[in-house]
Every structure is written in structure tokens, then in C-alpha cells.
Coordinates of C-alpha atoms in Angstrom, one line a residue:
X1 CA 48.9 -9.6 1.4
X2 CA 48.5 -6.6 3.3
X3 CA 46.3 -3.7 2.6
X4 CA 46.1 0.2 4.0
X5 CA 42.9 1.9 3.9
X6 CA 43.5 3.5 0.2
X7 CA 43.4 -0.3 -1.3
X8 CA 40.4 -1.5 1.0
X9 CA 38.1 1.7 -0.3
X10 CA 39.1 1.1 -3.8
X11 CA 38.2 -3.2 -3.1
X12 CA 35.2 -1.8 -1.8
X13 CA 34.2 0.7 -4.0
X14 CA 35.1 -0.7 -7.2
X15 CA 35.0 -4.5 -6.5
X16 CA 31.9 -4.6 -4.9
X17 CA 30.4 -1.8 -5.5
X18 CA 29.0 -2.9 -8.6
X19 CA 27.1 -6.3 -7.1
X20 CA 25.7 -4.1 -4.6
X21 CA 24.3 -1.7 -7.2
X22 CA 23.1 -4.6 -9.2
X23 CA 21.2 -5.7 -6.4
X24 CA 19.3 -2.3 -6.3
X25 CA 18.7 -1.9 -10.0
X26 CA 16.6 -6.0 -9.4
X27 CA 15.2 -4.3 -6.3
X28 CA 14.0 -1.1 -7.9
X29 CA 12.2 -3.4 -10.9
X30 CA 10.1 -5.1 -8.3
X31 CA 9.0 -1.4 -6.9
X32 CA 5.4 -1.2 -8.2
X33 CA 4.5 2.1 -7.0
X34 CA 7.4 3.6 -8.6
X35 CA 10.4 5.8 -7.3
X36 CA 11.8 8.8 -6.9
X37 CA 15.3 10.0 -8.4
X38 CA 17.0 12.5 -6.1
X39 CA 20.4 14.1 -7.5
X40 CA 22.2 16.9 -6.0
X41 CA 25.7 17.9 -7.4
X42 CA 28.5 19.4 -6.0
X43 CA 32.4 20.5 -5.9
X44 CA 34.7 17.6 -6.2
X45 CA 37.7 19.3 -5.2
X46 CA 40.5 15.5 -5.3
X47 CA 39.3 15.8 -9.1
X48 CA 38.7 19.4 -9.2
X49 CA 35.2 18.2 -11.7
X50 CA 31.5 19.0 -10.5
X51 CA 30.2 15.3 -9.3
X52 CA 26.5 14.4 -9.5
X53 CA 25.0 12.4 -6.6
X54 CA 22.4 10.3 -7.6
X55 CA 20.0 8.3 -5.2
X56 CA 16.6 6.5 -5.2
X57 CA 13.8 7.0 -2.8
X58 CA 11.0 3.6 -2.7
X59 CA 8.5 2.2 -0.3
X60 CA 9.9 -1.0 0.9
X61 CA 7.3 -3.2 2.9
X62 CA 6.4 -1.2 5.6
X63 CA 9.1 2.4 5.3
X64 CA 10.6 4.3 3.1
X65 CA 14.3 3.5 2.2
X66 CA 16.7 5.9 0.2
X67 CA 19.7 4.5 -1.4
X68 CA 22.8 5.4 -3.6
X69 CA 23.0 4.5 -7.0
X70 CA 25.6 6.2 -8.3
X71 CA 27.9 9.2 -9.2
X72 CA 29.0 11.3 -12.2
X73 CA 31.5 13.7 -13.1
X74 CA 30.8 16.9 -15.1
X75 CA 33.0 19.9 -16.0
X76 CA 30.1 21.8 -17.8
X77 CA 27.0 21.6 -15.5
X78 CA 24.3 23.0 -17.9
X79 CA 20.7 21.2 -17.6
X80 CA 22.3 19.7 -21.2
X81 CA 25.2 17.8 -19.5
X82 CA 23.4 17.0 -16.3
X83 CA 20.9 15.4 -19.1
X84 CA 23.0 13.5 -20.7
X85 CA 24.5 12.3 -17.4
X86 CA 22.3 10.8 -16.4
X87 CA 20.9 9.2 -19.1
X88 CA 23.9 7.6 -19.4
X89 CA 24.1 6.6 -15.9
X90 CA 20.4 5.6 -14.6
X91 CA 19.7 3.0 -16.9
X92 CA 15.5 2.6 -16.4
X93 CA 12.5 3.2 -18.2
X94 CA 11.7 6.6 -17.1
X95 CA 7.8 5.6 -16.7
X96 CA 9.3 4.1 -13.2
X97 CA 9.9 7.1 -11.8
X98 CA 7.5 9.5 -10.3
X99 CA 9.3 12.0 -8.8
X100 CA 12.7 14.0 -9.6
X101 CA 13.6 15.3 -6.2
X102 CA 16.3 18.6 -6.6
X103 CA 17.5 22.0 -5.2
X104 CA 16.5 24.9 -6.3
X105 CA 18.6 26.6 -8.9
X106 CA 17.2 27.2 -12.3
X107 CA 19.9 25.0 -14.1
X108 CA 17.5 21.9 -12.0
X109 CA 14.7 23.3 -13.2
X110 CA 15.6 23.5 -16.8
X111 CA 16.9 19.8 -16.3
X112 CA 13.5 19.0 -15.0
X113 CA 12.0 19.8 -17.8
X114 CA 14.2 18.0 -20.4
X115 CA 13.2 14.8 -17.9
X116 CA 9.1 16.0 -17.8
X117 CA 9.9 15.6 -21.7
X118 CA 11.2 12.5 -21.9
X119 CA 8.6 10.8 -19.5
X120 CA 5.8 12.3 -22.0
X121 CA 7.8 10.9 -24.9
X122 CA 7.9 7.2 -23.3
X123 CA 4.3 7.3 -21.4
X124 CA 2.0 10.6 -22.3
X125 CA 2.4 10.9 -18.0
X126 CA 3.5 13.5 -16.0
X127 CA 5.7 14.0 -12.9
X128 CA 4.8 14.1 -9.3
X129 CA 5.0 18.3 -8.9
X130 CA 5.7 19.0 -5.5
X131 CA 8.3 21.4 -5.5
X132 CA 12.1 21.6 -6.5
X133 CA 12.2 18.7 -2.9
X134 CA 9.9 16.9 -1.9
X135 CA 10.9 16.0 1.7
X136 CA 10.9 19.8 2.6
X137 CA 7.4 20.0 1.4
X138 CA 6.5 17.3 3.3
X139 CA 8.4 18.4 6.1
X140 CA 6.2 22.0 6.2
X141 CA 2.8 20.2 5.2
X142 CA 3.3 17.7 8.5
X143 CA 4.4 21.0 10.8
X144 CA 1.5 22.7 9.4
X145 CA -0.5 19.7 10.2
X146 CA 0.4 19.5 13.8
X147 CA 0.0 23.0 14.3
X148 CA -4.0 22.8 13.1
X149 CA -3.9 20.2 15.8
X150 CA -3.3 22.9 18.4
X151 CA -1.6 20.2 20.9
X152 CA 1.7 22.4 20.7
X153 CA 3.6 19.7 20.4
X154 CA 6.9 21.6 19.4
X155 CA 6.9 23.5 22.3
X156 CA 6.5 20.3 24.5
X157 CA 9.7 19.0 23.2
X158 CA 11.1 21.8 23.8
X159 CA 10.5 21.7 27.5
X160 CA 11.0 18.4 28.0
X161 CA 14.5 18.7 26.6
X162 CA 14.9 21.9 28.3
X163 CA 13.9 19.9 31.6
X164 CA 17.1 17.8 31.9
X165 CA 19.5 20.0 29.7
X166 CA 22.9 20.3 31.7
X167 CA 21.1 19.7 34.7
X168 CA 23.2 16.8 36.2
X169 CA 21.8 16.7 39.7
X170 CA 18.3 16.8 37.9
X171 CA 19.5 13.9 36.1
X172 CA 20.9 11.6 38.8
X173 CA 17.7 12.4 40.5
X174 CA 15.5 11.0 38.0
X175 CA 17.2 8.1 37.4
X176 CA 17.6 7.5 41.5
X177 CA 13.7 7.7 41.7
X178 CA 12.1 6.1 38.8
X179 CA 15.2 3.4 37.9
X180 CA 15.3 4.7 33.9
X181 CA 18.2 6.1 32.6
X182 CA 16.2 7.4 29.2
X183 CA 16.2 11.8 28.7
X184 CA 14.5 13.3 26.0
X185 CA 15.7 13.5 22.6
X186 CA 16.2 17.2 20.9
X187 CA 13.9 18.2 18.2
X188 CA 14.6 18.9 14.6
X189 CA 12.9 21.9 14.5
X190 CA 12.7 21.9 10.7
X191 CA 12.3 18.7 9.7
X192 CA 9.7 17.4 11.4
X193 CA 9.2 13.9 9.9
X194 CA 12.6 13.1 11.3
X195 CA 11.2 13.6 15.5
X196 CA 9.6 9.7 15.6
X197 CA 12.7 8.9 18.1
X198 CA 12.3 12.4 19.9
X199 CA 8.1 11.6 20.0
X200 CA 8.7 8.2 20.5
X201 CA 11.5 8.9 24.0
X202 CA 9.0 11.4 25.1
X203 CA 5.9 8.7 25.2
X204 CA 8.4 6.6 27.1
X205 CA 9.0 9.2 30.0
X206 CA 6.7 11.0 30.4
X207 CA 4.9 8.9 33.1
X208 CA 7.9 9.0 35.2
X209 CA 7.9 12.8 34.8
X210 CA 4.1 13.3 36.0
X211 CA 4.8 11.3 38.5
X212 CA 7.9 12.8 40.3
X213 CA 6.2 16.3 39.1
X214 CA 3.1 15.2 41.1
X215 CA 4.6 13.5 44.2
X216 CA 8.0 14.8 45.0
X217 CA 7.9 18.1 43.2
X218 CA 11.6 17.9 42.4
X219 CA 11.2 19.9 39.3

């Protein structure tokens, strides 16, 4: 039996799709701290219907893991569909989750509420509030942190990368002298939780930089 790439995405999506998704519904019973639902929606345009991302963010050991749980299709979109949705789809005692993680438009908003409802209905609790998304907040709130720090840390990855950008005599220099082959790693300038590997690439060089900076002054 042969199959083309249409056949293998429907095996894969359909056939074991569903024992991968029943592996994260055990998973996300086990999550004690709770987790947060994340849904975004969008233009299908192969269906021409809206379709309704949904994923699940948790602490796992030692990091925080997002995965996919699942999709739905809407033609309506009011906060009442969406609702209804994913009532139908997310199957889980809404006291498990502590967060509803969104855009911005008011139809969210209104659907946030209907949830808030619902979690007062099944517990007397409330949300986490941190905004219409959570990872931007925490995005600004760790910039804003760095910044009190003062060790301009932004604009040092900036340089750094600046150093070596389309500078290929620069490059086979510092590789010639100091045997690594390892260049700094661009920023995100807006989403600052995601620059571990650029921090991380910098901590790594940056001995070999002071040192050809101090002895050989090739930069």
C-alpha cells in the first residue's frame, strides 16, 4: 500500500491524533497547580468556517510546556458560540484552570466572562486577571525588570550582534584566533522571555571577545 502526503496527514491526524490527545487530557489531571487555556481563532479559508485554536499552558517538572489540544469550527463567532465551543470540546472541570489566555477584541472579553461565570458556578474562585495575554504581560513586566536593573542589557545584545553582522573577515578572524565557531544570537526585542539562547551564546563568548578586544584589538 502506498500512501501520498494527503493520506499520511489524514493517518496522522485522525488516527493518532486522538491517542496523543488522550495522553494530554491524563497528563493535564496530574497538573496540580492548574493550567492555563489559550484559544485564538482565525479564518479557515479550505473550509471557508472561522476555526478556534485551542491549547494548554502547565508547569512540567522543571519548564513550562504549551501544547495543542484541539480545534473547532464556527460560522457565527459571538462570545455565545465560542462558549458553547468549547464547552463542547475541552472536556475538564473548569476549577483546573487558572488562566484564559486571549487577544484582545471585545467578543474575548465577553467570552471571558461567560467562563469567569462558570468557574464561580463550579468553585466560588476566580480567574488569574492578568490581561487579555498573559505572556505579553510577562514579556513587559521582565523588560521592565531588567531595565530597573540598569545593566542595559538590551543594548549589549545589540552590539554584540551588531559586532559580527555581515562582517565575514571579522568572522573568520575570530574563529582563527579563539578556535570557536559560536556568534551571537539576535534579540527578540519584544519578547524578552524568549532571549535565554541569545543571553545564554553571549555568556559563552564573551571571554573570547574581551580577550581579542584586549590583546589584538582586531575590533
Amino acid at each position: 500500500m502506498s500512501c501520498g502526503k494527503d493520506k499520511i496527514s489524514y493517518l496522522v491526524s485522525l488516527g493518532l491524533g486522538p491517542y496523543f490527545q488522550d495522553l494530554l487530557k491524563d497528563k493535564l489531571k496530574t497538573v496540580n497547580d492548574g493550567f492555563v487555556l489559550l484559544f485564538d481563532e482565525s479564518l479557515n479559508r479550505e473550509l471557508n468556517k472561522k476555526q478556534m485554536d485551542m491549547h494548554v499552558r502547565y508547569w512540567d517538572t522543571d519548564k513550562v510546556v504549551t501544547r495543542y489540544y484541539g480545534s473547532a469550527f464556527l460560522g457565527h463567532a459571538t462570545a455565545q458560540d465560542m462558549h458553547q465551543k468549547l464547552c463542547e470540546n475541552f472536556h475538564f472541570d473548569g476549577k483546573s484552570v487558572v488562566e484564559i489566555s486571549m487577544d484582545g477584541p471585545k467578543v474575548n472579553w465577553a467570552l471571558f466572562k461567560l467562563l469567569s461565570e462558570d468557574l464561580q458556578k463550579a468553585s466560588e474562585k476566580k480567574f488569574v486577571d492578568i490581561g487579555s495575554c498573559g505572556l505579553h504581560t510577562m514579556h513587559n513586566a521582565f523588560r521592565a525588570g531588567l531595565a530597573s536593573t540598569g545593566w542595559e542589557l538590551g543594548h549589549f545584545f545589540s552590539w554584540l550582534s551588531w559586532l559580527f553582522k555581515d562582517t565575514p573577515a571579522r568572522r573568520e578572524d575570530f574563529t582563527s584566533l579563539t578556535g570557536s565557531s559560536d556568534f551571537p544570537l539576535e534579540q527578540c526585542q519584544h519578547q524578552w522571555v524568549e532571549n535565554v539562547e541569545a543571553a545564554e551564546r553571549a555568556l559563552k563568548i564573551w571571554p573570547h571577545v574581551k580577550k581579542i578586544g584586549n590583546q589584538h584589538q582586531v575590533f
